[in-house]
CSV table of C-alpha atoms in Angstrom, one decimal:
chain,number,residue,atom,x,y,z
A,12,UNK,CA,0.0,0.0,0.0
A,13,UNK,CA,1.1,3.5,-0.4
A,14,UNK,CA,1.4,5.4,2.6
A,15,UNK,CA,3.7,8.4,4.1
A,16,UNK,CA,4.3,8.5,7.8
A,17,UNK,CA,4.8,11.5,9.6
A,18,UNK,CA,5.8,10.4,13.1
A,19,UNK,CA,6.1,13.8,15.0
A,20,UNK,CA,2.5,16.1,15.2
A,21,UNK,CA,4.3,18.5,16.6
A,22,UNK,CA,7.6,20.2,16.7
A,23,UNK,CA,9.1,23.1,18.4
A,24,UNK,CA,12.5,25.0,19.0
A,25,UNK,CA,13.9,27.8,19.3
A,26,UNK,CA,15.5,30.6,17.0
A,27,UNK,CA,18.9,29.6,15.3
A,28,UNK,CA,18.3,25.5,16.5
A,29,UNK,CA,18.8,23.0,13.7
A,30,UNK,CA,15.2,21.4,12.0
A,31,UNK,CA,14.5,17.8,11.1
A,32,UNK,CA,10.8,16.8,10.2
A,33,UNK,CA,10.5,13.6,9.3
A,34,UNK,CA,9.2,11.7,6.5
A,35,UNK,CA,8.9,7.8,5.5
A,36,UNK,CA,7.1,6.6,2.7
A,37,UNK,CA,6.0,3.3,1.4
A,38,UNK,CA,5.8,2.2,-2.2
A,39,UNK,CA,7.2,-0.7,-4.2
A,40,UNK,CA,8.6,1.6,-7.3
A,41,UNK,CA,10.4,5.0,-7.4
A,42,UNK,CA,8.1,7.9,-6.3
A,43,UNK,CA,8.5,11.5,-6.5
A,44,UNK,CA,8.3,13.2,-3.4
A,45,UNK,CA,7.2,16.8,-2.1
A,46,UNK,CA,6.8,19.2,0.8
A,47,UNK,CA,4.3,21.1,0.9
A,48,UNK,CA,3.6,24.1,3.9
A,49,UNK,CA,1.1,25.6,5.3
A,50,UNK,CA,1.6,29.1,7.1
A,51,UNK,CA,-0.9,30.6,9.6
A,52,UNK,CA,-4.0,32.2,7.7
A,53,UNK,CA,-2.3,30.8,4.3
A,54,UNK,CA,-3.4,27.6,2.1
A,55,UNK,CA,-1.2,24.9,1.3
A,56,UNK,CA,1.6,25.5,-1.2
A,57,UNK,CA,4.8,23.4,-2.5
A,58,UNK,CA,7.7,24.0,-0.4
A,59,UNK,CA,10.1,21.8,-2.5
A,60,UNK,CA,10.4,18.6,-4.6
A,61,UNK,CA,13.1,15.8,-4.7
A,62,UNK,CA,13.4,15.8,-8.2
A,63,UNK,CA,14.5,19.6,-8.3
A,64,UNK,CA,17.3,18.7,-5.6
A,65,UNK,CA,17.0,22.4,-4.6
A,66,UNK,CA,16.8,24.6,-1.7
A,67,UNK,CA,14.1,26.9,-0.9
A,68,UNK,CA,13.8,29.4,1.9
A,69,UNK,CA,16.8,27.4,3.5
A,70,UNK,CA,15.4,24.2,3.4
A,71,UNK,CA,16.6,20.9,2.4
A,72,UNK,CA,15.4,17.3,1.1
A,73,UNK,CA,17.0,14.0,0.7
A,74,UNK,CA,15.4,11.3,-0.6
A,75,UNK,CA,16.9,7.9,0.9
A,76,UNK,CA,15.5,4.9,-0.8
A,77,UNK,CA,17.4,2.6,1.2
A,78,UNK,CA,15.6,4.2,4.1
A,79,UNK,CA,12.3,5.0,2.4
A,80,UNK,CA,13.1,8.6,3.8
A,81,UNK,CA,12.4,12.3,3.0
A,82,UNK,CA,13.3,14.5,5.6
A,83,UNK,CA,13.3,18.2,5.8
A,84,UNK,CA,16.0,20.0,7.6
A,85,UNK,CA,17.1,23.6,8.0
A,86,UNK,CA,19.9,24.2,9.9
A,87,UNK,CA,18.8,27.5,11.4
A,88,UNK,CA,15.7,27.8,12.4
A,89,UNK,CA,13.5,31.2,11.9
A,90,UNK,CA,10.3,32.2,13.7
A,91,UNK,CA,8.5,32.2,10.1
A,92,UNK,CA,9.3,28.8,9.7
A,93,UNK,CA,6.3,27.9,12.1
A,94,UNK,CA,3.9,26.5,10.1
A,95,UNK,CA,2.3,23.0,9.2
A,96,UNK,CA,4.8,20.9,7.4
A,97,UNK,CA,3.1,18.0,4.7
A,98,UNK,CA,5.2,14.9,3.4
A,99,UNK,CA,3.0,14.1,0.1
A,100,UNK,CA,4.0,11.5,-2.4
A,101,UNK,CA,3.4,10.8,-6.1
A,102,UNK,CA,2.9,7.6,-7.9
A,103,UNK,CA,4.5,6.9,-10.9
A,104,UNK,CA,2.0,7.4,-13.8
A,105,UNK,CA,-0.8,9.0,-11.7
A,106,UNK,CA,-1.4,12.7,-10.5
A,107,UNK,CA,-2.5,12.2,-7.4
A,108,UNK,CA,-0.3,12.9,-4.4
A,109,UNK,CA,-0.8,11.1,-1.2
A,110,UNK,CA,-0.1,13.2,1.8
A,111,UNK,CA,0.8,12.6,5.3
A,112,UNK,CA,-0.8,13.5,8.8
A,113,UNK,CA,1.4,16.3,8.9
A,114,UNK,CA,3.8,18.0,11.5
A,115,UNK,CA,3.3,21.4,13.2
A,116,UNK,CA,6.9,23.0,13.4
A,117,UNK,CA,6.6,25.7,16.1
A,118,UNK,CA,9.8,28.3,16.6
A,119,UNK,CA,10.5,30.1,19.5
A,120,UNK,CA,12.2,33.4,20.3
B,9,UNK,CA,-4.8,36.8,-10.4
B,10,UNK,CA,-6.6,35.6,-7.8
B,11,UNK,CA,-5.4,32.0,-7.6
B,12,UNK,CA,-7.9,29.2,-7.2
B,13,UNK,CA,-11.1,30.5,-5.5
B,14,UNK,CA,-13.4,27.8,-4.0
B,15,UNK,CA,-17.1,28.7,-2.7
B,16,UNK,CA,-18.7,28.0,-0.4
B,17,UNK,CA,-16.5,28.8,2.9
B,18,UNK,CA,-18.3,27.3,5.4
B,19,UNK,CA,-21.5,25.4,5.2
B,20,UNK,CA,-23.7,23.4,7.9
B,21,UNK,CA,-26.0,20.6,6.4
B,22,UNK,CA,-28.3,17.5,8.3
B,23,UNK,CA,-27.3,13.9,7.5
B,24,UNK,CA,-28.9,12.6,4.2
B,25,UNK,CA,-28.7,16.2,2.5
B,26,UNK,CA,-26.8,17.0,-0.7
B,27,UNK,CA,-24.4,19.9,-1.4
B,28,UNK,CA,-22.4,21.1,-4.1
B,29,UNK,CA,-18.7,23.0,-3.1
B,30,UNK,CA,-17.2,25.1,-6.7
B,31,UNK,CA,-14.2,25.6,-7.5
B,32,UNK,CA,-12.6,28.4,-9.8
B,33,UNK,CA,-8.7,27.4,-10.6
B,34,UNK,CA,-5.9,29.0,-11.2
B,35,UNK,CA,-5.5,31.3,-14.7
B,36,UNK,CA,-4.0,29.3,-17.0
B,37,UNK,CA,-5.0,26.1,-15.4
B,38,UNK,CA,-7.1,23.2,-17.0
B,39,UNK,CA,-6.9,20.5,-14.3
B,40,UNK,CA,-8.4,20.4,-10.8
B,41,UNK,CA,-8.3,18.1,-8.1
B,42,UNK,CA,-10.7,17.6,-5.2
B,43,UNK,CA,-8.9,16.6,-1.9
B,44,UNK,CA,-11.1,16.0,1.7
B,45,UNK,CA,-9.0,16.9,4.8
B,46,UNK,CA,-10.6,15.6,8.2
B,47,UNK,CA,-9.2,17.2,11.1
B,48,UNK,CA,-5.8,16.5,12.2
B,49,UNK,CA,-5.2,14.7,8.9
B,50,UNK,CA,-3.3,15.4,5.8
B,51,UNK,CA,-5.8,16.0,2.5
B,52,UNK,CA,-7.0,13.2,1.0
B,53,UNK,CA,-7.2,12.8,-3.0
B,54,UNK,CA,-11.0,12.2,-3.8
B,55,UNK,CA,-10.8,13.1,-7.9
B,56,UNK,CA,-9.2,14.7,-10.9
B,57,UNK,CA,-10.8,16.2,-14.0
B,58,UNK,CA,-9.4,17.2,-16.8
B,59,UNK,CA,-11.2,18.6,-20.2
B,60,UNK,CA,-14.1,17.9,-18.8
B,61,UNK,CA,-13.6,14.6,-17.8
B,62,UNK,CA,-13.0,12.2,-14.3
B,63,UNK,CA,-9.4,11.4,-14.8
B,64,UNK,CA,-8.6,9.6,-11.8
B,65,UNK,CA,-10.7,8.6,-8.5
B,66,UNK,CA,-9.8,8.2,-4.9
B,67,UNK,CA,-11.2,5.5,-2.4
B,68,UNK,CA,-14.1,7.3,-2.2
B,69,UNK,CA,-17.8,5.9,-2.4
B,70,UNK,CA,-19.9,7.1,-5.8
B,71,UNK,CA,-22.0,9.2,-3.2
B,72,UNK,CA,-19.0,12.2,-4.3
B,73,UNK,CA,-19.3,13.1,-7.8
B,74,UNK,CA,-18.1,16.1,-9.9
B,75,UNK,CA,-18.2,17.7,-12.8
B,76,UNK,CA,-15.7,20.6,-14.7
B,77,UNK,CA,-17.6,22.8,-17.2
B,78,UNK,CA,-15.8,24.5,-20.5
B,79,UNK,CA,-14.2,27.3,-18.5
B,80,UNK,CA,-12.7,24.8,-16.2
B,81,UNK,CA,-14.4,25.5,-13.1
B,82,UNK,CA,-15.5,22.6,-11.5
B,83,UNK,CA,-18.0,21.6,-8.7
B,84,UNK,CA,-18.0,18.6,-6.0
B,85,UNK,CA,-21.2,17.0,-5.1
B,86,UNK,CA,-21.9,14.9,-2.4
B,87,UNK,CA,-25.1,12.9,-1.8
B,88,UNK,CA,-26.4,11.6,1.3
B,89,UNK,CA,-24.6,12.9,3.6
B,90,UNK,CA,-23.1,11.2,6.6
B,91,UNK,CA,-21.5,12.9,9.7
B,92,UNK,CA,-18.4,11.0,8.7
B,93,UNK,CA,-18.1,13.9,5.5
B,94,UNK,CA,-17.4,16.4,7.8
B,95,UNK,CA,-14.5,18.2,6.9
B,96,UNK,CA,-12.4,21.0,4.9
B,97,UNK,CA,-12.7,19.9,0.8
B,98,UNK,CA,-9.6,21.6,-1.3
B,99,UNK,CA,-9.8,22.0,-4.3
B,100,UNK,CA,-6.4,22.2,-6.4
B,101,UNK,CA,-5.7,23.5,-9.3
B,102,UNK,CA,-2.5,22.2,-13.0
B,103,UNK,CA,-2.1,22.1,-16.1
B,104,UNK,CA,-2.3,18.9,-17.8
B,105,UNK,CA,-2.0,17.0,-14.8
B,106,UNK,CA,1.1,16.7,-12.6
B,107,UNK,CA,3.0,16.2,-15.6
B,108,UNK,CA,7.0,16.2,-13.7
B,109,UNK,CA,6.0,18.9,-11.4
B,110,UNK,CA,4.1,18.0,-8.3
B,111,UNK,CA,2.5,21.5,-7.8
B,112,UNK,CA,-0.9,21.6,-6.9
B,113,UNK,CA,-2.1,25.0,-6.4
B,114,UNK,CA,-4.9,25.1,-3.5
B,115,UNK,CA,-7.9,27.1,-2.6
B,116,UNK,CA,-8.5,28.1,0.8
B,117,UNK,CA,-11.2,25.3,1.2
B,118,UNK,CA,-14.9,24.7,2.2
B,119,UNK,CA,-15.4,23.6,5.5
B,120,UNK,CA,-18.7,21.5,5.8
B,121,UNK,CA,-20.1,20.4,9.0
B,122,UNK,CA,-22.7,17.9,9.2
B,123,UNK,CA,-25.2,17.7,11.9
């Protein structure tokens, strides 16, 4: 079955603190892989894609098939990095994407 | 551009009732996809239709149905409904699909409770 995990519901640090939210899939073949965010008062919009390999507003994404793994990290935490993180996944040959529970990443001051 | 509008917000219907959610995408945009987000759960794909057509289809029973018209704009219906449907429906808005690109573009929602 095809399924992404989100362990963590929730998340918090503070300011400057290293970020890992993580992400395990399952799926038989090679999938593509996303983050998606979610800001307070905002609807949901792609943070970042494996296939891209790039890094947007500091963040990062490594897709470990060994691992069936996609975590996010940042290594510096900001306070408008609080937001609702989503781990979504794409089959091959289909369009829909199959999202996880989610994590809440909360940054303090 | 406004982005993909949905309509709508909020809504409060009885078990058995029908409703219909619209959904306006993105300019330039000819595919939309209808995702159901219970609470404290990630969105859930429901449907896709592109020209006019149902493209692909979620676990989902046939009591949700859809339609897109001409301009693209598309509407979500859903019959008989059960407290269990309770919940904020996305739509999102491509073009031609996924196609390499994973990004969806999302309205803001309609959150329906039912009573």
């Amino acid at each position: 079955a095809q399924r992404v995990t989100q362990p963590e519901k929730l998340l918090s640090v503070f300011k400057g603190a290293p970020v890992e939210l993580k992400c395990n899939y399952s799926y038989s073949g090679s999938p593509e892989l996303f983050w998606y965010v979610q800001y307070s008062r905002q609807r949901l919009q792609l943070l970042l894609r494996h296939i891209s390999r790039e890094s947007i507003k500091g963040f990062t994404a490594d897709l470990n098939k060994g691992e069936t793994s996609f975590h996010l990290k940042k290594p510096f935490a900001q306070e408008e990095d609080s937001a609702m993180y989503y781990c979504a996944l794409q089959a091959y040959n289909t369009d829909k994407l199959i999202f996880g529970t989610g994590t809440r990443l909360q940054v303090f001051p | 551009d406004a982005g993909v509008t949905q309509s709508p917000t909020h809504l409060i219907k009885t078990r058995g009732q029908q409703v219909t959610l619209r959904c306006s995408p993105k300019s330039g945009h000819d595919t939309v996809s209808w995702y159901q987000q219970a609470l404290g759960q990630g969105p859930q794909f429901i449907f896709q239709y592109y020209e006019e057509e149902e493209r692909q289809r979620g676990n989902f029973p046939d009591r949700f149905s859809g339609h897109q018209f001409p301009n693209y704009s598309s509407e979500l219906n859903v019959n008989a409904l059960l407290l269990g449907d309770s919940a904020l429906y996305l739509c999102a808005s491509s073009s031609l699909g996924l196609a390499n690109t994973g990004e969806l573009f999302f309205g803001e929602g309609s959150r329906l409770t039912v009573l």
